[in-house]
């Protein structure tokens, strides 16, 4: 079965960087893009972008371009989300997620990690 | 960028009643629309994709409809476990983006 297991909670100071990991299992890692979604406390879901684990290609939502980097390590089936120049309003739960795909196409985000809480505080 | 809106922000419903949630896209997303349910402390759960197809294991009381810019999620007879926040999301492949709506909270009347 598909499993996405994320790294543990982080506490960072404003201006710092953080790198969150998401280890995938139960499927062929390079066959499916991985998405990142964040959720600030008490707020809604915000799509951040995706990475193609096969090529390393990425697509970021406009808001996150220039300060978010998604990478992958195919040897350990893991994707990474790195956030730089952190601000207090980047405090959020960060999820990795994978789409459901059948033989025809891919659809919504059916598989989710447990989330990684990143707290930015001085 | 496609902007998603949802209404109402909060829907107060009694168990057994019908709940109708709306989602609107600023530009046509065809049928590339998903619905999610999120309960406190949990990751979102995919309910509906392709605007109207239930995901695996989703009860038949959940149904989705619409295409283009107007979509609806209907819960035919609300159960206690259905009180949650519901999000719509477009996943149109071009321009690439998977934007979420702001959510509708379904709570107990």
XYZ file of C-alpha atoms in Angstrom:
231
model
C 0.000 0.000 0.000
C 1.100 3.534 -0.670
C 2.737 5.176 2.319
C 4.218 8.626 2.680
C 6.196 9.214 5.859
C 7.423 12.695 6.664
C 10.165 13.996 8.911
C 9.488 15.414 12.354
C 8.502 18.839 13.559
C 10.903 21.761 13.199
C 11.314 25.050 15.042
C 13.200 27.776 13.209
C 14.003 31.441 13.667
C 12.895 34.042 11.139
C 15.295 34.239 8.207
C 16.429 30.641 8.581
C 15.868 27.736 6.197
C 14.249 24.366 6.770
C 14.236 21.110 4.829
C 11.359 18.652 5.205
C 11.512 15.105 3.857
C 8.860 12.684 2.615
C 9.738 9.027 2.130
C 7.521 7.053 -0.228
C 6.863 3.320 -0.290
C 4.405 0.863 -1.769
C 4.732 1.971 -5.387
C 7.336 2.816 -8.019
C 8.695 6.136 -6.764
C 9.617 7.543 -10.162
C 6.189 6.863 -11.677
C 4.273 9.565 -9.803
C 4.744 13.275 -9.197
C 4.825 14.377 -5.576
C 2.945 17.462 -4.452
C 3.375 19.681 -1.418
C 0.472 21.358 0.352
C 0.611 23.539 3.428
C -1.929 24.510 6.052
C -1.408 27.361 8.476
C -3.016 26.942 11.931
C -6.787 27.176 11.623
C -6.553 27.987 7.922
C -7.256 26.262 4.624
C -5.136 24.186 2.279
C -2.584 25.860 0.022
C -1.006 24.024 -2.899
C 2.712 24.757 -3.173
C 3.893 22.788 -6.180
C 5.063 19.436 -7.439
C 8.213 17.563 -8.318
C 8.633 14.868 -10.926
C 10.782 12.277 -9.115
C 11.867 10.775 -12.432
C 13.374 13.890 -14.008
C 13.640 16.206 -11.014
C 11.520 18.754 -12.859
C 9.418 21.033 -10.712
C 6.434 23.346 -10.930
C 5.877 25.854 -8.146
C 2.819 27.934 -7.422
C 3.622 31.542 -8.214
C 3.578 32.563 -4.566
C 6.396 30.154 -3.726
C 8.701 30.747 -6.660
C 12.156 31.897 -5.621
C 12.129 30.720 -2.031
C 10.894 27.134 -2.185
C 12.930 24.260 -3.604
C 11.732 20.715 -4.165
C 14.284 17.992 -4.739
C 14.439 14.232 -4.666
C 16.776 11.327 -3.973
C 15.730 8.345 -6.024
C 18.151 6.030 -4.193
C 16.049 6.293 -1.046
C 12.611 7.122 -2.533
C 12.507 10.466 -0.789
C 11.456 13.948 -1.816
C 12.424 17.124 -0.014
C 10.871 20.536 0.472
C 13.240 23.344 1.389
C 11.952 26.718 2.480
C 14.313 29.656 2.771
C 14.079 33.101 4.386
C 11.390 31.874 6.742
C 8.865 34.293 8.206
C 6.428 33.853 11.059
C 3.527 33.392 8.641
C 5.275 30.335 7.194
C 4.321 28.548 10.395
C 2.198 25.701 9.088
C 1.697 22.000 8.676
C 3.413 20.890 5.474
C 2.057 17.828 3.695
C 3.444 15.767 0.840
C 0.769 14.113 -1.268
C 0.421 11.947 -4.347
C -2.368 11.810 -6.912
C -4.545 8.805 -7.624
C -3.859 7.518 -11.141
C -5.470 4.860 -13.269
C -4.569 3.593 -16.729
C -6.028 6.728 -18.309
C -5.073 9.715 -16.212
C -4.275 11.143 -12.807
C -6.776 12.837 -10.545
C -6.973 14.273 -7.036
C -4.535 13.852 -4.169
C -5.412 10.463 -2.716
C -2.315 9.701 -0.642
C -1.038 12.047 2.036
C 1.838 12.123 4.464
C 1.126 12.745 8.116
C 2.277 16.329 7.881
C 5.314 18.137 9.288
C 4.770 21.109 11.555
C 7.200 23.929 10.910
C 7.116 26.673 13.525
C 8.871 29.955 12.827
C 9.425 31.974 15.948
C 12.065 34.245 17.395
C -4.108 31.383 -12.192
C -7.491 29.825 -11.520
C -9.135 31.118 -8.342
C -11.539 28.831 -6.505
C -14.347 30.088 -4.276
C -16.698 28.083 -2.057
C -20.029 28.819 -0.462
C -21.247 28.969 2.158
C -18.287 29.363 4.493
C -20.216 27.492 7.182
C -23.204 25.204 6.778
C -25.187 24.176 9.847
C -27.029 20.927 9.317
C -28.897 18.402 11.454
C -28.098 14.673 11.164
C -30.171 13.068 8.446
C -30.546 16.305 6.500
C -29.213 17.000 3.038
C -26.176 19.245 2.660
C -25.319 21.075 -0.551
C -21.910 22.714 -0.930
C -20.910 24.919 -3.855
C -17.592 25.551 -5.548
C -16.865 28.007 -8.340
C -13.791 28.401 -10.555
C -12.733 31.749 -12.040
C -12.033 30.012 -15.355
C -13.263 26.754 -16.788
C -11.528 23.707 -15.338
C -13.642 21.267 -17.356
C -14.206 18.310 -14.997
C -10.776 18.501 -13.371
C -12.290 19.075 -9.949
C -11.826 17.171 -6.705
C -13.497 17.372 -3.300
C -11.796 16.626 0.002
C -12.986 16.121 3.557
C -10.778 17.157 6.455
C -11.369 16.431 10.117
C -9.401 18.079 12.925
C -5.884 16.741 13.303
C -6.060 14.622 10.173
C -4.816 14.940 6.616
C -7.442 15.648 3.957
C -9.275 12.699 2.456
C -10.084 12.554 -1.253
C -13.837 12.132 -1.713
C -14.598 12.967 -5.327
C -12.494 13.376 -8.462
C -13.387 14.154 -12.034
C -16.167 16.305 -10.537
C -18.438 13.311 -9.975
C -16.494 10.063 -9.385
C -16.345 8.814 -5.817
C -12.923 7.752 -4.597
C -12.424 4.238 -3.265
C -14.371 3.580 -0.090
C -16.399 6.782 -0.140
C -20.045 6.202 0.834
C -22.730 6.632 -1.795
C -24.350 9.476 0.172
C -21.587 11.706 -1.206
C -22.127 12.864 -4.773
C -20.528 15.487 -6.965
C -21.787 17.303 -10.017
C -20.949 20.157 -12.356
C -18.430 21.077 -15.003
C -16.705 24.166 -16.305
C -16.921 26.724 -13.508
C -19.773 25.566 -11.259
C -19.624 22.492 -9.041
C -21.647 20.972 -6.229
C -20.973 18.426 -3.513
C -24.098 16.883 -2.026
C -24.306 14.798 1.111
C -27.716 13.178 0.848
C -28.284 12.309 4.505
C -25.713 13.731 6.864
C -24.170 11.328 9.361
C -22.380 12.338 12.546
C -19.016 11.433 11.028
C -19.587 13.873 8.152
C -19.129 16.994 10.262
C -15.870 18.345 8.863
C -14.392 20.927 6.522
C -14.786 20.314 2.794
C -12.446 21.697 0.150
C -12.702 21.730 -3.600
C -9.573 21.705 -5.738
C -9.001 22.162 -9.438
C -6.286 20.132 -11.122
C -6.381 21.423 -14.664
C -3.140 20.502 -16.313
C -2.701 23.785 -18.131
C -1.965 26.284 -16.842
C -0.522 23.908 -14.296
C -2.010 24.461 -10.918
C -3.896 22.640 -8.262
C -5.540 25.466 -6.364
C -7.864 24.798 -3.458
C -10.989 26.631 -2.482
C -11.152 28.229 0.981
C -13.326 25.447 2.375
C -16.841 24.971 3.758
C -17.257 23.926 7.364
C -20.214 21.614 7.952
C -21.245 21.750 11.577
C -24.054 20.637 13.813
C -27.206 22.721 13.741
